Coordinates of C-alpha atoms in Angstrom, one line a residue:
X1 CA 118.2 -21.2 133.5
X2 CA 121.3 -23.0 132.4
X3 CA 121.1 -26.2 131.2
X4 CA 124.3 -27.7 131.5
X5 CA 123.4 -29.0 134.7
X6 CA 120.0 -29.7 134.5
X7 CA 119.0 -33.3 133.6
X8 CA 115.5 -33.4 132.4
X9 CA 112.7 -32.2 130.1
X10 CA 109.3 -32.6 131.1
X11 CA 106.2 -32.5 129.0
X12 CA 102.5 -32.4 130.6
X13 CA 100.2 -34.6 127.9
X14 CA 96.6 -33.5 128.6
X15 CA 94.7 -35.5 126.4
X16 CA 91.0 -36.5 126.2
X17 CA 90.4 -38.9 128.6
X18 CA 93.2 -38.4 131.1
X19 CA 96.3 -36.1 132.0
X20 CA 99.9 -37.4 131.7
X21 CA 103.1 -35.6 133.3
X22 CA 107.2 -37.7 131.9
X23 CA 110.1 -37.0 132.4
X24 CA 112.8 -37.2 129.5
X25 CA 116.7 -37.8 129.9
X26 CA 118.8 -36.5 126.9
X27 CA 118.4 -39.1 124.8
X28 CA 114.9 -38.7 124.7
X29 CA 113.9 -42.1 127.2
X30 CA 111.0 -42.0 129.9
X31 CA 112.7 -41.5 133.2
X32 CA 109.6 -41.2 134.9
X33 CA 105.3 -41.0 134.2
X34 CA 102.5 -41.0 135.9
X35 CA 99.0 -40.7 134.9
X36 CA 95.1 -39.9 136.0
X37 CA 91.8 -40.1 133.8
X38 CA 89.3 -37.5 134.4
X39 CA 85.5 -37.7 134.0
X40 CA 83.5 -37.5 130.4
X41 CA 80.7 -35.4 130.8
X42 CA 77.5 -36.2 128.9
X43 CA 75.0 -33.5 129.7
X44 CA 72.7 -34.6 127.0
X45 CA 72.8 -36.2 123.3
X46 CA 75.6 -34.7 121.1
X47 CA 77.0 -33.2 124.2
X48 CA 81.1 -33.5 125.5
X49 CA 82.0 -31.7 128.4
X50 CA 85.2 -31.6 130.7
X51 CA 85.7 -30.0 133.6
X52 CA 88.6 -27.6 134.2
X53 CA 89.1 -27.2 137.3
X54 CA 89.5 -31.3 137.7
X55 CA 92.0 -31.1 134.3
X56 CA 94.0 -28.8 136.3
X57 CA 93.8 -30.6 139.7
X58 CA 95.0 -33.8 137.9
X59 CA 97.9 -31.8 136.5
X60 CA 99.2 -30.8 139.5
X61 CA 99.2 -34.6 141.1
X62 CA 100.5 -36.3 138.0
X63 CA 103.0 -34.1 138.0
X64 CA 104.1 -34.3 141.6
X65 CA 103.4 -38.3 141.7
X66 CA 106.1 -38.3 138.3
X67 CA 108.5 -36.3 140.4
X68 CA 108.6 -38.8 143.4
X69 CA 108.8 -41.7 141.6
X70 CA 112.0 -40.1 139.8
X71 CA 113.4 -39.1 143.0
X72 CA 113.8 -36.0 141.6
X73 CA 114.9 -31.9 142.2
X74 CA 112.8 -29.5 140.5
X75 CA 115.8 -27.7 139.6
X76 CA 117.0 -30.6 137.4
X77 CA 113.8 -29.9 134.7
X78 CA 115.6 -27.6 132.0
X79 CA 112.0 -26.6 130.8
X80 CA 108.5 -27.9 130.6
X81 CA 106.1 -28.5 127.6
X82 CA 102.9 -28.9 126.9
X83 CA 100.5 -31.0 124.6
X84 CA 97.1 -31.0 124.8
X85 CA 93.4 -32.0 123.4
X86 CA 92.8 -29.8 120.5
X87 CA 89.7 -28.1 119.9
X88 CA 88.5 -28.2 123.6
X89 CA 87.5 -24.9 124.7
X90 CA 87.4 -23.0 127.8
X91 CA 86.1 -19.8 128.7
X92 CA 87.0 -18.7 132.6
X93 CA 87.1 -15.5 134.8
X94 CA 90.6 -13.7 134.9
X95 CA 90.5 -12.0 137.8
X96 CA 89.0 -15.4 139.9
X97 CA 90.2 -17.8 137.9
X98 CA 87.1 -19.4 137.7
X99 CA 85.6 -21.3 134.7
X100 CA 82.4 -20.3 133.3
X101 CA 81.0 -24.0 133.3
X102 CA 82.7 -26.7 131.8
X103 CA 84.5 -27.1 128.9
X104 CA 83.4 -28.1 125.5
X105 CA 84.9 -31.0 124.4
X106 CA 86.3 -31.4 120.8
X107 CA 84.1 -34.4 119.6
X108 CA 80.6 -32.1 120.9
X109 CA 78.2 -31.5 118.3
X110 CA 75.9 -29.2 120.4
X111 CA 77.2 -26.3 117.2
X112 CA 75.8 -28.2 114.4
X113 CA 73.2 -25.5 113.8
X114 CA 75.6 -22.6 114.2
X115 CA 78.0 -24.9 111.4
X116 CA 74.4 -25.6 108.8
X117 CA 73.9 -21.7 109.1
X118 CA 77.2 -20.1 108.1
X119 CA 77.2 -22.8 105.3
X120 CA 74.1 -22.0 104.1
X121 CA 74.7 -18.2 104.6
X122 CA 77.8 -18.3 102.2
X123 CA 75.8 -21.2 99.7
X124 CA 77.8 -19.2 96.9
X125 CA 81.0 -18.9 98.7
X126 CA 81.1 -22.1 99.2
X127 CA 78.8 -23.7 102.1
X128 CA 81.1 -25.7 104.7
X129 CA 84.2 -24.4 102.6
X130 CA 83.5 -20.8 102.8
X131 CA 86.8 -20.1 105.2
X132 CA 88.7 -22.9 104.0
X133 CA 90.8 -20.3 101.9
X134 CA 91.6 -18.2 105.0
X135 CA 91.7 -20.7 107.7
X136 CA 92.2 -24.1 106.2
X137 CA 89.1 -25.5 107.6
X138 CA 86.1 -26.5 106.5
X139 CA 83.1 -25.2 108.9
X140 CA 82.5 -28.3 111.3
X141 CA 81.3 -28.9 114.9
X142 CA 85.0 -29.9 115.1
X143 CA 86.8 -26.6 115.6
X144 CA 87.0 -24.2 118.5
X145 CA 85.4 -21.4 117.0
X146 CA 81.6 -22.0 116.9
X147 CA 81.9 -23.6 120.3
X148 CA 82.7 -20.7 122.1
X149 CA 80.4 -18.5 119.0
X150 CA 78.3 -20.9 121.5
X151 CA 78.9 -19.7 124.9
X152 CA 78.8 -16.4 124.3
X153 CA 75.3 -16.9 122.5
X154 CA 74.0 -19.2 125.4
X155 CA 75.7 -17.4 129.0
X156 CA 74.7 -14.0 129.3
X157 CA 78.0 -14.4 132.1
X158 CA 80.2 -15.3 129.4
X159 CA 79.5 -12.7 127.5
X160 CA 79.2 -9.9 130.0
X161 CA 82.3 -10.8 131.2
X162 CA 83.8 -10.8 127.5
X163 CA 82.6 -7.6 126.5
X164 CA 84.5 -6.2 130.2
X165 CA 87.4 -7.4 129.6
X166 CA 87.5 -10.1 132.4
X167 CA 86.6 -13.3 130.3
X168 CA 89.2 -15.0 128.7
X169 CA 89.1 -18.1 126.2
X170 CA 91.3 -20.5 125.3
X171 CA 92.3 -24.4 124.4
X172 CA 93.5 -26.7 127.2
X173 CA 96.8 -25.4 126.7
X174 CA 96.2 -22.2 127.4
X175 CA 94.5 -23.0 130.3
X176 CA 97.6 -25.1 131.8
X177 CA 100.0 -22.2 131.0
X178 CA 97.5 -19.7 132.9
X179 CA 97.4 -22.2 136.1
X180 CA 100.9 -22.8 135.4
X181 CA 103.0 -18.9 135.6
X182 CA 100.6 -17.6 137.4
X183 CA 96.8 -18.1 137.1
X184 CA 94.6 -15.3 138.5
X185 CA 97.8 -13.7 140.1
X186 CA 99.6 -12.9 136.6
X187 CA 99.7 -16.0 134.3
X188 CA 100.7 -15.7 130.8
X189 CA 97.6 -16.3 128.2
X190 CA 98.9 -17.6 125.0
X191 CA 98.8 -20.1 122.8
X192 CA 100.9 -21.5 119.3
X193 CA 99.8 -21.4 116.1
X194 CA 99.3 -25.5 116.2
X195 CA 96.4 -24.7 118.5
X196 CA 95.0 -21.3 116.9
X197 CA 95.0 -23.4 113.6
X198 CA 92.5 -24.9 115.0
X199 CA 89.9 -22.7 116.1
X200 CA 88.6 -20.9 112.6
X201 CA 89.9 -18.0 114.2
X202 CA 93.3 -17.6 112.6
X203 CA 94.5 -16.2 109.4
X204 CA 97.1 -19.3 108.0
X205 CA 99.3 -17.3 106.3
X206 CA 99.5 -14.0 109.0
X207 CA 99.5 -16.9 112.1
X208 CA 97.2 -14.0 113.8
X209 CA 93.5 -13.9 114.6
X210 CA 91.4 -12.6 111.4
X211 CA 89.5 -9.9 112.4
X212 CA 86.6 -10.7 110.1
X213 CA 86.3 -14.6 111.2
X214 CA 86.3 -12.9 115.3
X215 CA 83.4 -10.2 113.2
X216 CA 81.5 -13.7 112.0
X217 CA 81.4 -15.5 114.9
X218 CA 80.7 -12.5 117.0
X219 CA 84.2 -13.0 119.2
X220 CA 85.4 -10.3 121.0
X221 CA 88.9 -10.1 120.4
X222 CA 90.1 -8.8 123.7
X223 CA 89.2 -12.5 125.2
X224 CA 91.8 -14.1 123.1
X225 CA 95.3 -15.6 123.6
X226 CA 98.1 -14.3 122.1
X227 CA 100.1 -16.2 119.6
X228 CA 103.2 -17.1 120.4
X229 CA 105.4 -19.7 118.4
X230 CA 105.5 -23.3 119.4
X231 CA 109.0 -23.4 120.1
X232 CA 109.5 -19.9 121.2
X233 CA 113.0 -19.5 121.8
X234 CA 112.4 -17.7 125.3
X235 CA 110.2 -18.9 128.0
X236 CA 106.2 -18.3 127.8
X237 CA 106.6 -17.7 131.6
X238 CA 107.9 -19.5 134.7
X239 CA 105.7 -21.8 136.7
X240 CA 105.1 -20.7 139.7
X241 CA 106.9 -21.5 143.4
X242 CA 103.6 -22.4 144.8
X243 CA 102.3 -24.6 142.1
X244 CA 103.0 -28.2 141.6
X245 CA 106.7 -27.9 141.3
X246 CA 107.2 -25.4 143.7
X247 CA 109.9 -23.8 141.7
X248 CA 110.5 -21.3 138.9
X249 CA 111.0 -23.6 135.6
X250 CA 110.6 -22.5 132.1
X251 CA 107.4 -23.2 130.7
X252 CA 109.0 -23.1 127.1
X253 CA 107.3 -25.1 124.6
X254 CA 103.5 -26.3 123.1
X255 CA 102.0 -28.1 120.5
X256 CA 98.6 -29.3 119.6
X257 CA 98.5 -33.5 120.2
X258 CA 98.9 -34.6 117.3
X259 CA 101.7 -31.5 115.6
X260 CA 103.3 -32.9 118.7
X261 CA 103.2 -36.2 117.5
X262 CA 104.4 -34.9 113.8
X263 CA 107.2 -33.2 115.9
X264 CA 107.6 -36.4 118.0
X265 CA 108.4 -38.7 115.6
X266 CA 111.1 -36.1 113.7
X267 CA 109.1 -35.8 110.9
X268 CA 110.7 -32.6 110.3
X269 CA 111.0 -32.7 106.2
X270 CA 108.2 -32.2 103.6
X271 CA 107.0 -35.5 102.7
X272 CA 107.0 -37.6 105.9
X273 CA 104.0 -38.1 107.7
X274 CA 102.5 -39.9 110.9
X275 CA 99.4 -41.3 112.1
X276 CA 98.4 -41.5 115.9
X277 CA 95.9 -43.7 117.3
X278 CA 94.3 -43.1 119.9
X279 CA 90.5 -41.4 121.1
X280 CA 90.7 -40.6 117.7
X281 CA 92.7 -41.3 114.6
X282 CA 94.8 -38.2 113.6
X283 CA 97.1 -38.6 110.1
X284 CA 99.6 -35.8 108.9
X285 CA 101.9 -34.8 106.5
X286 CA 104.5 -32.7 106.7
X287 CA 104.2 -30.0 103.5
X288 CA 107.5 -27.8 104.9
X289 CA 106.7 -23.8 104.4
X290 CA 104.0 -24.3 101.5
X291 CA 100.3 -24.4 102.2
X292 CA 98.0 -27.0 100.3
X293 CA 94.7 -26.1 100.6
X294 CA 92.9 -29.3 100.2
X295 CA 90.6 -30.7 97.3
X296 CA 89.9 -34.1 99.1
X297 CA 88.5 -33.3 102.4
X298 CA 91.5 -33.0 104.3
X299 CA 92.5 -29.8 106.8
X300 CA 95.1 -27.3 106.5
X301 CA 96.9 -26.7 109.3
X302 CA 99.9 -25.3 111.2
X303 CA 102.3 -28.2 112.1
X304 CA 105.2 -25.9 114.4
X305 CA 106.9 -22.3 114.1
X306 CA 110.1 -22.2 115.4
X307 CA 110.8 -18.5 116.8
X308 CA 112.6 -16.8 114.0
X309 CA 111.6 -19.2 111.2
X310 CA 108.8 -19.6 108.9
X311 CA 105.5 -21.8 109.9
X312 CA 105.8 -25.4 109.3
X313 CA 102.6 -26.6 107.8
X314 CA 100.8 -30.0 107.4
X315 CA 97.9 -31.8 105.6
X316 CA 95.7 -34.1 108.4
X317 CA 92.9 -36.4 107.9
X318 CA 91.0 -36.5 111.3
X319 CA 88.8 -39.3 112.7
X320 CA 86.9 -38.7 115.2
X321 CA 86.0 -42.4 116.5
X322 CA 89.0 -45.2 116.7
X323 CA 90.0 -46.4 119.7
X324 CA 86.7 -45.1 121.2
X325 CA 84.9 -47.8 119.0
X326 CA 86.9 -49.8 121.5
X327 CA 85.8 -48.2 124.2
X328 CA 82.3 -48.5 123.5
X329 CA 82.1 -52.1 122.7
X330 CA 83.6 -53.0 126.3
X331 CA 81.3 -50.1 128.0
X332 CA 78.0 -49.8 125.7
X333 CA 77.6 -53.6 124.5
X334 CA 79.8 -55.5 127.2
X335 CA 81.3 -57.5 123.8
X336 CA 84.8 -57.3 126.0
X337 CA 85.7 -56.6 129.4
X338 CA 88.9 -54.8 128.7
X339 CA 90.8 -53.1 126.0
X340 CA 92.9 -55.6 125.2
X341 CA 90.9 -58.4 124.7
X342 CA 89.5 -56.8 121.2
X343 CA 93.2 -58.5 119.8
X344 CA 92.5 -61.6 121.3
X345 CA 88.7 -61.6 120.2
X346 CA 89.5 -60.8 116.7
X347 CA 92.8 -63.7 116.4
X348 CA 89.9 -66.3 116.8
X349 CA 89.1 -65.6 112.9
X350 CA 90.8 -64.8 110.1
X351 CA 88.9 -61.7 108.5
X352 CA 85.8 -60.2 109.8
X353 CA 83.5 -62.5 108.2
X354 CA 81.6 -59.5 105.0
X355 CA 81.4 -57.7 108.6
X356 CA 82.2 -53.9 107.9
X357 CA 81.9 -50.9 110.9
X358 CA 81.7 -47.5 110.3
X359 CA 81.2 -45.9 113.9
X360 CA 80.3 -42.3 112.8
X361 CA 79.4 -41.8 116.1
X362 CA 79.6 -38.1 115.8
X363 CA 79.2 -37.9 112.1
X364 CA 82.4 -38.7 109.9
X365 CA 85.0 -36.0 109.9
X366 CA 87.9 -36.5 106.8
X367 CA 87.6 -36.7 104.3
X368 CA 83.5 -36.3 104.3
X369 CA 82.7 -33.9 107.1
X370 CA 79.4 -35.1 107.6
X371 CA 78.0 -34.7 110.9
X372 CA 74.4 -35.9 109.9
X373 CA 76.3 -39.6 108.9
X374 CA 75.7 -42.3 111.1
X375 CA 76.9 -45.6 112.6
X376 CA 76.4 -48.5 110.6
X377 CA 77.1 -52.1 110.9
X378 CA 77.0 -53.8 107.5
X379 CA 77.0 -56.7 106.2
X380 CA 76.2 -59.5 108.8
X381 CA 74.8 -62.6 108.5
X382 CA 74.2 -65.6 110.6
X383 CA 77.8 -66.7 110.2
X384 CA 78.6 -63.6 112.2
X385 CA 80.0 -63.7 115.8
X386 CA 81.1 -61.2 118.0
X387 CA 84.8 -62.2 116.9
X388 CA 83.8 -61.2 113.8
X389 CA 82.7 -57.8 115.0
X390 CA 86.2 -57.4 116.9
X391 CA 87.5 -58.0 114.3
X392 CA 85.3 -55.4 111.4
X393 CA 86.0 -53.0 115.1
X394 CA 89.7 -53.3 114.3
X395 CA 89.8 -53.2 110.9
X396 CA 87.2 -49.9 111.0
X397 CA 90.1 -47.9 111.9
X398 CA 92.8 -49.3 109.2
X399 CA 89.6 -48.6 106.5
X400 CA 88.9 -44.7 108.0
X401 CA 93.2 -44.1 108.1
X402 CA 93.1 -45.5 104.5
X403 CA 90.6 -42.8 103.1
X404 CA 92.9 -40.0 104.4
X405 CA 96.0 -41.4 103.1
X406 CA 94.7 -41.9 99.7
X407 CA 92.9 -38.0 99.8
X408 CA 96.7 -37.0 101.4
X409 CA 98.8 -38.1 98.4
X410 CA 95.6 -36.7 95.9
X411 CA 96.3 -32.9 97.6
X412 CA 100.4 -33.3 97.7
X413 CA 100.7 -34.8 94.6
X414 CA 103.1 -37.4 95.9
X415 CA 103.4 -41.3 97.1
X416 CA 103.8 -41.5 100.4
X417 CA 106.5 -44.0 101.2
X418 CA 105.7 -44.9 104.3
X419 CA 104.0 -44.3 107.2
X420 CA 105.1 -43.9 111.0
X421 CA 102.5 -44.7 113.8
X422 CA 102.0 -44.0 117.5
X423 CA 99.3 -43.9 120.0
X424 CA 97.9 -46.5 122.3
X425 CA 96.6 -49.3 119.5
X426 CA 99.6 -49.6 117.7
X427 CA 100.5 -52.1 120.0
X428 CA 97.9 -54.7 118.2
X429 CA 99.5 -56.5 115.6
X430 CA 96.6 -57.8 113.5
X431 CA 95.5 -53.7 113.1
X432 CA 99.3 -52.5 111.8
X433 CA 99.6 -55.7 109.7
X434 CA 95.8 -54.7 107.9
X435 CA 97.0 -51.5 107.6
X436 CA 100.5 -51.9 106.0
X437 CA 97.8 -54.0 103.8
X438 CA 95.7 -51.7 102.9
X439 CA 97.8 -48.7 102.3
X440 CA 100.5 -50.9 100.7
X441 CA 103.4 -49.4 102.0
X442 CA 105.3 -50.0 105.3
X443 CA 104.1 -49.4 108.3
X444 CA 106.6 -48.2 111.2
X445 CA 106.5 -47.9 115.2
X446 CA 109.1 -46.6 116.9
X447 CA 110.6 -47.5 120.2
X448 CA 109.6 -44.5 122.2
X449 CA 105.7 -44.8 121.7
X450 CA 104.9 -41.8 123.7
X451 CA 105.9 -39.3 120.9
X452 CA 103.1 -36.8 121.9
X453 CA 104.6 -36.2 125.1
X454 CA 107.9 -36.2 123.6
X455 CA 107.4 -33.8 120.9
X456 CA 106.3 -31.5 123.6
X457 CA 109.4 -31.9 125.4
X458 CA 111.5 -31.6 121.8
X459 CA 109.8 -28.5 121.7
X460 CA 110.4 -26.9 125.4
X461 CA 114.1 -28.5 124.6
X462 CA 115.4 -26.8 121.7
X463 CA 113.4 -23.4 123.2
X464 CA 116.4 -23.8 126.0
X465 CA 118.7 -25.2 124.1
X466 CA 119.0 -28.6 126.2
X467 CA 118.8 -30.3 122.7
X468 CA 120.9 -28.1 119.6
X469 CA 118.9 -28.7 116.5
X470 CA 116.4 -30.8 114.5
X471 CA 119.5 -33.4 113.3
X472 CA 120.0 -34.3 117.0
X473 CA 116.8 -34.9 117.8
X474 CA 116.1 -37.0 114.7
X475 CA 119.8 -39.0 115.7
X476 CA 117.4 -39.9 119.0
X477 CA 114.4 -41.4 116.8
X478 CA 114.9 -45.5 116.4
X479 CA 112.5 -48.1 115.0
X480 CA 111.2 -50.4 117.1
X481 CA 108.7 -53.1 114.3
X482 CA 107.8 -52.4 110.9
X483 CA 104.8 -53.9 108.8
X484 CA 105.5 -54.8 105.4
X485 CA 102.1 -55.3 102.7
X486 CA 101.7 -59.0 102.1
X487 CA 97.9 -58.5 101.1
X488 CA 97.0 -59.8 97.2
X489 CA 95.9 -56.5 95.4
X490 CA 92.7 -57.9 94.0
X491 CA 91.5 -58.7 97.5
X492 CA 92.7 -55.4 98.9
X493 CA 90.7 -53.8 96.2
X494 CA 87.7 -56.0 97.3
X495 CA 88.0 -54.9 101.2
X496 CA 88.0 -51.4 99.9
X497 CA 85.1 -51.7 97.6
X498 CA 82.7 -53.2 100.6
X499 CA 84.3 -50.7 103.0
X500 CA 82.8 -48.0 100.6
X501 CA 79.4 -49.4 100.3
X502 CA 79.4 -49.6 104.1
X503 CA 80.0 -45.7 104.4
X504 CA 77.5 -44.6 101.5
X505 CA 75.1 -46.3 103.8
X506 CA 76.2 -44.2 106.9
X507 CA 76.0 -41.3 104.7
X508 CA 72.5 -41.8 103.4
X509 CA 71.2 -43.0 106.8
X510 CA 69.2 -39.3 107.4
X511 CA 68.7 -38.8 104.1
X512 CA 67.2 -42.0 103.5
X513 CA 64.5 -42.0 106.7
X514 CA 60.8 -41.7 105.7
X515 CA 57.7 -41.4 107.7
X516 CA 56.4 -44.3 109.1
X517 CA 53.7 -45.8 106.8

């Protein structure tokens, strides 16, 4: 398709609570969006589940709602990309195209004893870090791998089909580029290495799946996606005339969430680095074509590959429970009845009162990977009021971000200069002022906040050659606010100090259990 009279990228943004589909101009601006949550499935304790089929039914209508309220022709979209969830996996049924039960959701835990047994199995080659070498993970509940290790251990269907040649895996991306060019009828099954980085499955330094990680998690490889760079250079596939745009566009481009974000926020040179806030909290750093395998609890991952060009790859510190601490106060505790009343909650006081969080819901990933840890709330008192725990809410987030920027610059061997932000929280200004504070450096936001849909687009873009190059797209980048450190260092020091305490005590919360007397 030629682009020279096509005015549009879009980007589908399939995160973990809801589905996004924008529009972009050619200077990168939201020309239309439209959005729909879907449901979290708790099936029991530990368990995160999503299902499929209503991720896929809420792609097709944000999409179409996006393209009414744009007024727009199909045949103006120059390509489409995609961002998604990381992590989630999906098993389904080529020929129907049915999934074979839901999908298992990034933050699930149900693997923990798949996890404790490879570690303990390879005790000399070095427990959870036994694969960190040749996949730049550590072994965690967190990755793709042992999940679906999982499902084929637990659904005799699953792995029936498997071993015939009719099952096929994937992340939520592959799953939206199956539906997308095709589905049952012929769709493309691939994925980028952003994603594959993700699974425990792939080699880092081959960007293909290792045959003796598919040999220890029992995977048969004929289920698997192949993988295809992020910003491929030629169309995946074309989506199809009966789907959702009822039209044959280029399905061109797709990063992981948060490499999108990276990509989003043209942090295209070794050195920079952004955090996203969200779900989650999700920092990276851009290390250019060299791989640092971390000493500090950090992941190795893939950040892009551009067709023809070596892998990009990153350092990232993952938190598994920000903005979800959020959540949970308005939804678990009623403490607020929306969102955004955590800001106006925590302006009533002017620190959190000796009130530290650590909401290791699911255990604490970065640095620690701990899944055992717990949630603690430490140091109340009867001074304490529940603007006080907004507040230590708030702040839980600027103290977990501040643990994987310190362990970043330990593995790169650098000071990081500064730090760009996205997500859905950077809009309250009492978190980015703590955490310019605590990181003492600036703190930037730019004026397009929705950089993981854009990076998406960026990526289907280039892949069609609606944008030229990495210089144009970083010409489109403006800040919008920056945060500058006005914090005393002796008191920053103290914060960080009590912040500490409060995680041993999350760490040593099973350890620490005894019998009742």
């Amino acid at each position: 398709m030629s682009t020279s009279k096509t005015q549009y990228v879009g980007a589908i943004d399939q995160g973990t609570t809801s589905t996004r589909f924008i529009l972009f101009d050619r200077q990168g601006r939201t020309v239309a969006s439209h959005q729909l949550e879907h449901r979290q499935i708790f099936p029991q304790a530990g368990w995160v589940e999503h299902d499929p089929q209503e991720i896929w039914e809420r792609t097709v209508r944000v999409i179409r709602e996006a393209l009414k309220t744009a007024g727009a022709n199909p045949r103006q979209i120059a390509a489409i990309g995609i961002t998604n969830q990381r992590e989630t996996t999906v098993a389904w049924n080529r020929k129907t195209g049915q999934p074979f039960g839901n999908a298992i959701v990034w933050q699930d835990t149900r693997t923990d004893e798949i996890v404790a047994k490879l570690a303990s199995q390879g005790a000399e080659q070095g427990g959870i870090d036994r694969f960190r070498e040749k996949t730049g993970l550590p072994l965690a509940t967190y990755f793709s791998g042992p999940k679906l290790s999982w499902l084929l251990a637990e659904e005799p269907a699953v792995r029936k089909a498997a071993e015939s040649g009719e099952a096929a895996f994937g992340t939520i991306d592959s799953w939206l580029i199956w539906n997308l060019t095709g589905g049952a009828g012929g769709g493309r099954l691939v994925t980028d290495p952003s994603n594959a980085s993700r699974t425990l499955l792939m080699n880092l330094e081959s960007l293909q799946w290792d045959d003796a990680m598919l040999g220890v998690l029992e995977i048969p490889p004929a289920m698997l996606p192949a993988i295809v760079p992020s910003v491929p250079g030629e169309p995946y596939g074309y989506t199809r005339k009966d789907g959702p745009f009822a039209a044959e566009i280029p399905v061109a481009g797709v990063l992981g969430d948060q490499q999108a974000a990276l990509f989003g926020q043209a942090c295209f040179l070794p050195g920079t680095s952004k955090n996203t806030y969200g779900t989650g909290c999700f920092l990276l750093l851009n290390t250019g074509e060299k791989i640092i395998h971390s000493q500090h609890g950090l992941i190795t991952t893939v950040g892009y590959q551009q067709a023809d060009h070596a892998p990009v790859y990153a350092l990232e510190g993952s938190i598994a429970i920000t903005g979800a601490l959020v959540q949970w106060l308005r939804d678990n505790l009623g403490l607020i009845q929306s969102s955004e009343q955590i800001e106006i909650l925590a302006r009533e006081v002017e620190d959190s009162g000796g009130v530290y969080f650590v909401p290791a819901f699911s255990g604490l990933f970065a640095p620690y990977w701990r899944s055992d840890a717990r949630g603690v709330i430490a140091g109340l008192s009867r001074y304490a009021t529940k603007e006080h725990l907004a507040r230590a809410a708030l702040e839980a987030t600027a103290f977990q971000t501040f643990e994987i920027f310190e362990a970043m610059e330990r593995d790169a061997g650098i000071s990081i200069p500064s730090l760009k932000v996205d997500g859905g929280m950077v809009v309250n200004e009492i978190l980015m002022q703590f955490q310019a504070d605590l990181l003492d450096v600036p703190v930037i936001r730019p004026k397009i906040n929705e950089t993981t849909a854009l990076g998406a687009a960026f990526a289907a873009g280039l892949s069609v050659g609606f944008w030229e190059s990495h210089e144009q797209l970083q010409a489109l980048w403006e800040e919008d606010r920056r945060w500058n450190p006005q914090m005393e260092q002796q008191e920053r020091q103290r914060r960080i100090h009590f912040w500490k305490k409060a995680v041993s005590r999350s760490l040593d919360w099973l350890e620490s259990e005894g019998s009742p007397a």
